[in-house]
GROMACS .gro file of C-alpha atoms in nm:
model
  407
    1MET     CA    1   0.000  -0.003   0.004
    2ASN     CA    2   0.155   0.336  -0.102
    3ILE     CA    3   0.162   0.654   0.085
    4LEU     CA    4  -0.135   0.810  -0.088
    5GLU     CA    5  -0.351   0.518  -0.016
    6SER     CA    6  -0.246   0.531   0.355
    7LEU     CA    7  -0.337   0.907   0.363
    8LYS     CA    8  -0.675   0.850   0.199
    9MET     CA    9  -0.755   0.574   0.443
   10ALA     CA   10  -0.640   0.778   0.760
   11THR     CA   11  -0.843   1.066   0.643
   12GLN     CA   12  -1.153   0.857   0.601
   13THR     CA   13  -1.105   0.701   0.933
   14LEU     CA   14  -1.074   1.047   1.104
   15ILE     CA   15  -1.365   1.190   0.926
   16SER     CA   16  -1.588   0.888   1.017
   17ASN     CA   17  -1.502   0.968   1.384
   18LYS     CA   18  -1.560   1.343   1.389
   19LEU     CA   19  -1.628   1.382   1.775
   20ARG     CA   20  -1.322   1.176   1.863
   21SER     CA   21  -1.108   1.353   1.613
   22GLY     CA   22  -1.218   1.693   1.735
   23LEU     CA   23  -1.162   1.612   2.096
   24THR     CA   24  -0.829   1.476   2.019
   25MET     CA   25  -0.731   1.803   1.835
   26LEU     CA   26  -0.857   2.028   2.116
   27GLY     CA   27  -0.543   2.019   2.316
   28ILE     CA   28  -0.322   2.094   2.011
   29VAL     CA   29  -0.574   2.366   1.911
   30ILE     CA   30  -0.551   2.539   2.258
   31GLY     CA   31  -0.181   2.503   2.280
   32ASN     CA   32  -0.112   2.669   1.939
   33ALA     CA   33  -0.347   2.951   2.007
   34SER     CA   34  -0.182   3.004   2.348
   35VAL     CA   35   0.175   3.010   2.189
   36ILE     CA   36   0.082   3.257   1.907
   37GLY     CA   37  -0.126   3.483   2.139
   38MET     CA   38   0.110   3.498   2.446
   39ILE     CA   39   0.412   3.551   2.229
   40GLY     CA   40   0.234   3.825   2.035
   41VAL     CA   41   0.114   3.989   2.358
   42GLY     CA   42   0.471   3.961   2.506
   43GLU     CA   43   0.631   4.111   2.197
   44GLY     CA   44   0.370   4.382   2.178
   45THR     CA   45   0.445   4.471   2.546
   46GLN     CA   46   0.820   4.494   2.472
   47THR     CA   47   0.740   4.717   2.161
   48LEU     CA   48   0.517   4.945   2.365
   49ALA     CA   49   0.777   4.995   2.638
   50THR     CA   50   1.046   5.060   2.379
   51ASP     CA   51   0.823   5.320   2.196
   52GLN     CA   52   0.746   5.481   2.539
   53PHE     CA   53   1.109   5.547   2.601
   54LYS     CA   54   1.174   5.658   2.234
   55ASN     CA   55   0.880   5.889   2.276
   56LEU     CA   56   1.057   6.096   2.534
   57GLY     CA   57   1.328   6.190   2.283
   58PRO     CA   58   1.619   6.040   2.094
   59ASN     CA   59   1.914   5.946   2.312
   60THR     CA   60   1.794   6.145   2.595
   61LEU     CA   61   1.935   6.187   2.950
   62PHE     CA   62   1.735   6.342   3.225
   63ILE     CA   63   1.897   6.540   3.501
   64LEU     CA   64   1.689   6.586   3.815
   65PRO     CA   65   1.771   6.789   4.126
   66GLY     CA   66   1.875   6.595   4.432
   67SER     CA   67   2.010   6.242   4.473
   68PRO     CA   68   1.768   5.950   4.514
   69LYS     CA   69   1.839   5.951   4.890
   70ALA     CA   70   1.825   6.322   4.934
   71GLN     CA   71   1.478   6.336   4.747
   72ASN     CA   72   1.347   6.103   4.988
   73ILE     CA   73   1.449   6.319   5.304
   74ARG     CA   74   1.445   6.660   5.153
   75SER     CA   75   1.194   6.909   5.336
   76GLY     CA   76   0.962   7.115   5.114
   77GLY     CA   77   1.158   7.435   5.181
   78THR     CA   78   1.500   7.316   5.062
   79PRO     CA   79   1.597   7.502   4.739
   80PRO     CA   80   1.646   7.282   4.431
   81THR     CA   81   1.998   7.204   4.329
   82LEU     CA   82   1.969   7.270   3.955
   83VAL     CA   83   1.965   7.609   3.802
   84LEU     CA   84   1.962   7.757   3.448
   85SER     CA   85   2.334   7.835   3.448
   86ASP     CA   86   2.394   7.461   3.494
   87ALA     CA   87   2.204   7.388   3.175
   88ARG     CA   88   2.391   7.646   2.990
   89ALA     CA   89   2.732   7.514   3.121
   90ILE     CA   90   2.633   7.169   2.992
   91ALA     CA   91   2.546   7.304   2.654
   92ARG     CA   92   2.874   7.482   2.628
   93GLN     CA   93   3.123   7.243   2.779
   94VAL     CA   94   3.000   6.890   2.727
   95PRO     CA   95   3.127   6.775   2.378
   96SER     CA   96   2.906   6.466   2.349
   97VAL     CA   97   2.584   6.664   2.391
   98ALA     CA   98   2.371   6.771   2.095
   99GLY     CA   99   2.113   6.973   2.273
  100VAL     CA  100   2.004   7.099   2.617
  101ALA     CA  101   1.631   7.187   2.729
  102PRO     CA  102   1.601   7.308   3.072
  103VAL     CA  103   1.256   7.278   3.221
  104LEU     CA  104   1.061   7.453   3.505
  105GLN     CA  105   0.718   7.309   3.543
  106ASN     CA  106   0.420   7.353   3.759
  107SER     CA  107   0.035   7.284   3.757
  108SER     CA  108  -0.168   7.606   3.720
  109VAL     CA  109  -0.515   7.724   3.650
  110VAL     CA  110  -0.574   7.816   3.276
  111SER     CA  111  -0.876   7.998   3.150
  112TYR     CA  112  -1.004   8.121   2.805
  113GLN     CA  113  -1.328   8.327   2.812
  114SER     CA  114  -1.576   8.119   3.027
  115VAL     CA  115  -1.378   7.798   3.018
  116THR     CA  116  -1.144   7.726   3.312
  117THR     CA  117  -0.923   7.419   3.361
  118THR     CA  118  -0.593   7.309   3.496
  119SER     CA  119  -0.274   7.209   3.307
  120ILE     CA  120   0.088   7.141   3.333
  121ILE     CA  121   0.281   7.452   3.246
  122GLN     CA  122   0.631   7.392   3.124
  123GLY     CA  123   0.886   7.671   3.110
  124THR     CA  124   1.157   7.589   2.856
  125THR     CA  125   1.388   7.711   2.582
  126ALA     CA  126   1.402   7.687   2.201
  127ASP     CA  127   1.608   7.355   2.208
  128PHE     CA  128   1.308   7.163   2.379
  129PRO     CA  129   1.139   7.023   2.055
  130SER     CA  130   1.458   6.877   1.915
  131VAL     CA  131   1.588   6.739   2.252
  132ARG     CA  132   1.237   6.580   2.352
  133ASN     CA  133   1.119   6.497   1.997
  134PHE     CA  134   0.827   6.730   1.990
  135ALA     CA  135   0.687   6.897   1.683
  136VAL     CA  136   0.488   7.216   1.604
  137ASP     CA  137   0.170   7.156   1.411
  138ARG     CA  138   0.087   7.519   1.353
  139GLY     CA  139   0.252   7.850   1.443
  140ARG     CA  140   0.588   7.841   1.618
  141PHE     CA  141   0.774   7.744   1.946
  142VAL     CA  142   0.970   7.944   2.194
  143THR     CA  143   1.272   8.129   2.055
  144ALA     CA  144   1.587   8.249   2.213
  145GLN     CA  145   1.467   8.607   2.184
  146ASP     CA  146   1.144   8.513   2.369
  147VAL     CA  147   1.345   8.380   2.655
  148ARG     CA  148   1.550   8.700   2.676
  149GLN     CA  149   1.264   8.937   2.657
  150ASP     CA  150   1.035   8.742   2.889
  151LYS     CA  151   0.767   8.721   2.635
  152GLN     CA  152   0.421   8.622   2.742
  153ILE     CA  153   0.348   8.376   2.476
  154ALA     CA  154   0.229   8.014   2.499
  155MET     CA  155   0.229   7.699   2.285
  156VAL     CA  156  -0.048   7.443   2.357
  157GLY     CA  157  -0.089   7.074   2.336
  158THR     CA  158  -0.379   6.920   2.142
  159ASP     CA  159  -0.575   6.804   2.442
  160ILE     CA  160  -0.563   7.145   2.625
  161ALA     CA  161  -0.642   7.326   2.303
  162GLN     CA  162  -0.939   7.107   2.265
  163ARG     CA  163  -1.068   7.179   2.602
  164LEU     CA  164  -1.012   7.550   2.590
  165PHE     CA  165  -1.107   7.626   2.228
  166GLY     CA  166  -1.296   7.339   2.102
  167ASN     CA  167  -1.253   7.293   1.722
  168ASN     CA  168  -1.151   7.663   1.682
  169ASP     CA  169  -0.797   7.773   1.580
  170PRO     CA  170  -0.614   7.856   1.897
  171ILE     CA  171  -0.338   8.073   1.726
  172GLY     CA  172  -0.369   8.428   1.828
  173LYS     CA  173  -0.611   8.364   2.121
  174GLN     CA  174  -0.534   8.516   2.458
  175ILE     CA  175  -0.544   8.281   2.754
  176ARG     CA  176  -0.484   8.352   3.125
  177ILE     CA  177  -0.240   8.131   3.334
  178ASN     CA  178  -0.272   8.225   3.700
  179ASN     CA  179  -0.447   8.537   3.594
  180VAL     CA  180  -0.151   8.634   3.363
  181SER     CA  181  -0.242   8.702   3.007
  182PHE     CA  182  -0.054   8.497   2.733
  183GLU     CA  183  -0.088   8.489   2.368
  184VAL     CA  184  -0.110   8.142   2.198
  185VAL     CA  185   0.136   8.127   1.910
  186GLY     CA  186   0.179   7.762   1.845
  187LEU     CA  187  -0.016   7.438   1.849
  188MET     CA  188   0.183   7.114   1.911
  189GLU     CA  189   0.145   6.804   1.718
  190SER     CA  190  -0.014   6.516   1.915
  191LYS     CA  191   0.247   6.337   2.122
  192GLY     CA  192   0.021   6.080   2.317
  193SER     CA  193   0.091   5.957   2.669
  194SER     CA  194   0.429   5.832   2.807
  195PHE     CA  195   0.450   5.634   3.119
  196GLY     CA  196   0.097   5.755   3.231
  197SER     CA  197   0.176   6.128   3.160
  198ASN     CA  198  -0.037   6.287   2.890
  199GLN     CA  199   0.199   6.490   2.690
  200ASP     CA  200  -0.071   6.666   2.492
  201ASP     CA  201  -0.222   6.824   2.809
  202ALA     CA  202   0.078   7.064   2.843
  203ILE     CA  203   0.130   7.439   2.778
  204PHE     CA  204   0.475   7.568   2.701
  205VAL     CA  205   0.607   7.906   2.785
  206PRO     CA  206   0.954   8.076   2.787
  207ILE     CA  207   1.141   7.955   3.095
  208THR     CA  208   1.211   8.319   3.216
  209THR     CA  209   0.843   8.415   3.186
  210MET     CA  210   0.752   8.105   3.369
  211SER     CA  211   0.995   8.191   3.657
  212LYS     CA  212   0.892   8.559   3.685
  213ARG     CA  213   0.534   8.573   3.593
  214ILE     CA  214   0.385   8.226   3.684
  215ILE     CA  215   0.581   8.092   3.967
  216GLY     CA  216   0.687   8.422   4.093
  217ARG     CA  217   0.984   8.310   4.305
  218THR     CA  218   1.346   8.423   4.267
  219SER     CA  219   1.656   8.256   4.416
  220PRO     CA  220   1.996   8.384   4.486
  221PHE     CA  221   2.125   8.060   4.332
  222GLY     CA  222   1.987   8.147   3.986
  223LEU     CA  223   1.667   8.047   3.799
  224ARG     CA  224   1.559   7.715   3.956
  225LEU     CA  225   1.489   7.406   3.732
  226SER     CA  226   1.250   7.106   3.772
  227LEU     CA  227   1.486   6.905   3.539
  228ILE     CA  228   1.733   6.936   3.247
  229SER     CA  229   1.665   6.720   2.943
  230VAL     CA  230   1.981   6.652   2.743
  231SER     CA  231   2.025   6.480   2.407
  232ALA     CA  232   2.349   6.292   2.326
  233LYS     CA  233   2.491   6.315   1.967
  234ASN     CA  234   2.411   5.943   1.925
  235SER     CA  235   2.333   5.626   2.119
  236GLU     CA  236   2.703   5.537   2.154
  237SER     CA  237   2.781   5.859   2.330
  238MET     CA  238   2.516   5.839   2.590
  239ASP     CA  239   2.743   5.682   2.862
  240ALA     CA  240   3.013   5.956   2.778
  241ALA     CA  241   2.760   6.231   2.800
  242GLU     CA  242   2.648   6.102   3.149
  243PHE     CA  243   2.999   6.076   3.281
  244GLN     CA  244   3.095   6.424   3.156
  245ILE     CA  245   2.777   6.586   3.285
  246THR     CA  246   2.840   6.425   3.624
  247ASN     CA  247   3.193   6.543   3.642
  248LEU     CA  248   3.087   6.908   3.534
  249LEU     CA  249   2.810   6.935   3.773
  250ARG     CA  250   3.001   6.796   4.070
  251GLN     CA  251   3.276   7.070   3.990
  252ARG     CA  252   3.018   7.341   3.967
  253HIS     CA  253   2.845   7.245   4.277
  254LYS     CA  254   3.178   7.177   4.457
  255ILE     CA  255   3.065   6.834   4.562
  256VAL     CA  256   3.296   6.611   4.771
  257GLY     CA  257   3.053   6.343   4.882
  258GLU     CA  258   2.723   6.233   4.749
  259ASP     CA  259   2.582   6.398   4.443
  260ASP     CA  260   2.300   6.657   4.481
  261PHE     CA  261   2.159   6.563   4.135
  262THR     CA  262   2.048   6.248   3.950
  263VAL     CA  263   2.125   6.151   3.599
  264ARG     CA  264   1.889   5.918   3.450
  265ASN     CA  265   2.018   5.744   3.127
  266GLN     CA  266   1.732   5.653   2.889
  267LYS     CA  267   1.964   5.372   2.732
  268ASP     CA  268   2.021   5.200   3.058
  269ALA     CA  269   1.651   5.217   3.154
  270LEU     CA  270   1.550   5.091   2.796
  271THR     CA  271   1.801   4.793   2.835
  272ILE     CA  272   1.657   4.702   3.184
  273VAL     CA  273   1.286   4.710   3.047
  274SER     CA  274   1.386   4.523   2.726
  275THR     CA  275   1.537   4.243   2.942
  276ILE     CA  276   1.238   4.229   3.159
  277THR     CA  277   0.985   4.218   2.879
  278GLY     CA  278   1.191   3.969   2.684
  279ALA     CA  279   1.201   3.744   2.990
  280LEU     CA  280   0.831   3.778   3.014
  281THR     CA  281   0.770   3.690   2.660
  282LEU     CA  282   0.989   3.384   2.704
  283LEU     CA  283   0.793   3.280   3.014
  284LEU     CA  284   0.470   3.333   2.840
  285GLY     CA  285   0.588   3.126   2.550
  286ALA     CA  286   0.710   2.841   2.771
  287ILE     CA  287   0.375   2.827   2.973
  288ALA     CA  288   0.196   2.819   2.628
  289GLY     CA  289   0.442   2.539   2.516
  290ILE     CA  290   0.325   2.321   2.805
  291SER     CA  291  -0.029   2.348   2.667
  292LEU     CA  292   0.119   2.200   2.341
  293LEU     CA  293   0.287   1.922   2.532
  294VAL     CA  294  -0.035   1.832   2.709
  295GLY     CA  295  -0.216   1.839   2.365
  296GLY     CA  296   0.044   1.599   2.226
  297ILE     CA  297  -0.003   1.355   2.518
  298GLY     CA  298  -0.387   1.374   2.462
  299VAL     CA  299  -0.315   1.276   2.096
  300MET     CA  300  -0.118   0.972   2.221
  301ASN     CA  301  -0.376   0.856   2.467
  302ILE     CA  302  -0.666   0.891   2.217
  303MET     CA  303  -0.463   0.707   1.951
  304LEU     CA  304  -0.388   0.421   2.205
  305VAL     CA  305  -0.751   0.398   2.281
  306SER     CA  306  -0.818   0.388   1.908
  307VAL     CA  307  -0.577   0.100   1.857
  308THR     CA  308  -0.762  -0.104   2.124
  309GLU     CA  309  -1.102  -0.025   1.952
  310ARG     CA  310  -0.973  -0.119   1.617
  311THR     CA  311  -0.797  -0.440   1.708
  312GLN     CA  312  -1.033  -0.643   1.479
  313GLU     CA  313  -0.985  -0.398   1.198
  314ILE     CA  314  -0.593  -0.439   1.224
  315GLY     CA  315  -0.605  -0.809   1.242
  316LEU     CA  316  -0.828  -0.840   0.938
  317ARG     CA  317  -0.607  -0.603   0.728
  318LYS     CA  318  -0.300  -0.808   0.837
  319ALA     CA  319  -0.485  -1.135   0.740
  320ILE     CA  320  -0.546  -1.006   0.391
  321GLY     CA  321  -0.179  -0.885   0.336
  322ALA     CA  322  -0.118  -0.555   0.505
  323THR     CA  323   0.241  -0.532   0.644
  324GLN     CA  324   0.356  -0.390   0.983
  325ASN     CA  325   0.486  -0.081   0.777
  326ASP     CA  326   0.129  -0.027   0.628
  327ILE     CA  327  -0.022  -0.019   0.970
  328LEU     CA  328   0.252   0.186   1.122
  329THR     CA  329   0.219   0.438   0.850
  330GLN     CA  330  -0.165   0.472   0.862
  331PHE     CA  331  -0.165   0.538   1.225
  332THR     CA  332   0.125   0.782   1.219
  333ILE     CA  333  -0.037   0.960   0.941
  334GLU     CA  334  -0.362   0.990   1.143
  335ALA     CA  335  -0.176   1.137   1.439
  336ILE     CA  336   0.017   1.393   1.208
  337ILE     CA  337  -0.299   1.496   1.043
  338LEU     CA  338  -0.477   1.562   1.387
  339SER     CA  339  -0.183   1.764   1.505
  340VAL     CA  340  -0.132   1.965   1.188
  341VAL     CA  341  -0.504   2.043   1.140
  342GLY     CA  342  -0.531   2.134   1.513
  343GLY     CA  343  -0.225   2.351   1.464
  344ILE     CA  344  -0.371   2.539   1.168
  345ILE     CA  345  -0.704   2.589   1.352
  346GLY     CA  346  -0.509   2.700   1.668
  347THR     CA  347  -0.294   2.942   1.465
  348LEU     CA  348  -0.607   3.106   1.318
  349ILE     CA  349  -0.756   3.135   1.674
  350GLY     CA  350  -0.439   3.279   1.801
  351ILE     CA  351  -0.417   3.533   1.516
  352GLY     CA  352  -0.788   3.630   1.582
  353GLY     CA  353  -0.718   3.684   1.953
  354ILE     CA  354  -0.424   3.910   1.871
  355VAL     CA  355  -0.648   4.123   1.636
  356LEU     CA  356  -0.909   4.154   1.912
  357VAL     CA  357  -0.641   4.264   2.165
  358ARG     CA  358  -0.512   4.527   1.927
  359ASN     CA  359  -0.866   4.658   1.844
  360PHE     CA  360  -1.028   4.634   2.185
  361SER     CA  361  -0.751   4.688   2.442
  362PRO     CA  362  -0.495   4.959   2.512
  363LEU     CA  363  -0.217   4.725   2.373
  364LYS     CA  364  -0.217   4.837   2.027
  365THR     CA  365   0.130   4.692   1.963
  366ALA     CA  366   0.032   4.322   2.009
  367ALA     CA  367   0.207   4.158   1.718
  368ILE     CA  368   0.132   3.855   1.491
  369SER     CA  369   0.480   3.696   1.498
  370PRO     CA  370   0.553   3.489   1.190
  371SER     CA  371   0.838   3.303   1.371
  372ALA     CA  372   0.574   3.227   1.654
  373ILE     CA  373   0.337   3.087   1.375
  374ILE     CA  374   0.598   2.883   1.207
  375LEU     CA  375   0.725   2.747   1.547
  376ALA     CA  376   0.387   2.652   1.671
  377VAL     CA  377   0.268   2.474   1.352
  378SER     CA  378   0.607   2.292   1.326
  379VAL     CA  379   0.603   2.194   1.689
  380SER     CA  380   0.245   2.069   1.669
  381GLY     CA  381   0.332   1.849   1.360
  382GLY     CA  382   0.637   1.707   1.536
  383ILE     CA  383   0.428   1.633   1.837
  384GLY     CA  384   0.181   1.445   1.605
  385LEU     CA  385   0.481   1.251   1.476
  386PHE     CA  386   0.663   1.193   1.813
  387PHE     CA  387   0.350   1.094   2.020
  388GLY     CA  388   0.184   0.906   1.729
  389VAL     CA  389   0.480   0.661   1.688
  390VAL     CA  390   0.394   0.480   2.021
  391PRO     CA  391   0.029   0.384   1.939
  392ALA     CA  392   0.134   0.322   1.568
  393ARG     CA  393   0.410   0.075   1.674
  394GLN     CA  394   0.156  -0.094   1.914
  395ALA     CA  395  -0.087  -0.129   1.630
  396ALA     CA  396   0.175  -0.253   1.389
  397ARG     CA  397   0.285  -0.524   1.633
  398LEU     CA  398  -0.042  -0.691   1.697
  399ASP     CA  399  -0.042  -1.056   1.598
  400PRO     CA  400  -0.320  -1.108   1.328
  401ILE     CA  401  -0.430  -1.433   1.484
  402GLU     CA  402  -0.473  -1.290   1.833
  403ALA     CA  403  -0.642  -0.981   1.675
  404LEU     CA  404  -0.899  -1.191   1.488
  405ARG     CA  405  -0.976  -1.399   1.789
  406SER     CA  406  -1.115  -1.093   1.968
  407VAL     CA  407  -1.383  -1.070   1.716
   0.00000   0.00000   0.00000
């Protein structure tokens, strides 16, 4: 009997026992769907975390006032340790830095005509868009001249613009921030949220205006800053930039012991997050792989039961000339068909699950991984071959006389 006849006979046998065949495939279906779905969700989580970091700006370092220990114990009246002159010194003296954007921010009441709301106000300089990867949709951003002249101008994010102006063009409108009048000269492109912070709900003003007109505090140490954003020239120079900035600020602040500032390297944080999410993806894939293994054992169990039920059929076939190889081939093909068909159905269900996750959950980056599909279908087919050999060998070794006696 050739392979085509064995394939035809195996297919007919499976079709004639639809319920048993379906239940046998169920474990494989669940296993494949789990592998594809979980790996897709894991890779989507990893992509989302990476995009969140990139959204903060290319090759960005963040310098915060106070060391981590000092930030925990500092009283509210202690002055911040970063000032505008620190940012300007970094821009002038650190060769591995491409741009520096000092930021002074505070939450303030904003009003336009009868509409009143609250928003994060960020005082900054002209380098902010390039350092933090922001773009202006209409109008313009802060210029160096605006900073020198303490101009009362503002750039608004898309969400705050929608709340204040609805669908009207905000350019040229007068808004009030803490009862100080500002002219809107720019509308920022939508940036989205990053690590729970809505970047489209911010208003940007010149940093000097922020200090004098909105916060209204002066300091003998200079213009206080909430943070300094720094972009390195490329990803390879981020470590060098961190080292050079640390040395410069230690010299400027005359530090002998612990730093009074914190430098956060986006590259290091991204590496940590990528390692964690990669391990999560591997763990999810391993858990789903167990489902495939259980499905394979289910195939073997049902096929062993099938051998017992079909003892008479096997004996009759051997009596009329079927060889051990013929019986072995047919049972092996049956197991492979069950596993491959179950793998294909599970793949379709897994892909459908990822599509549902992308469309109806916040995880829009859930990915359909071709490698996961190839792996799942290949493994399910291999499982059919591996776990189908035992019942197939048992069927092939049945003695025809003993099998016919059981009639």
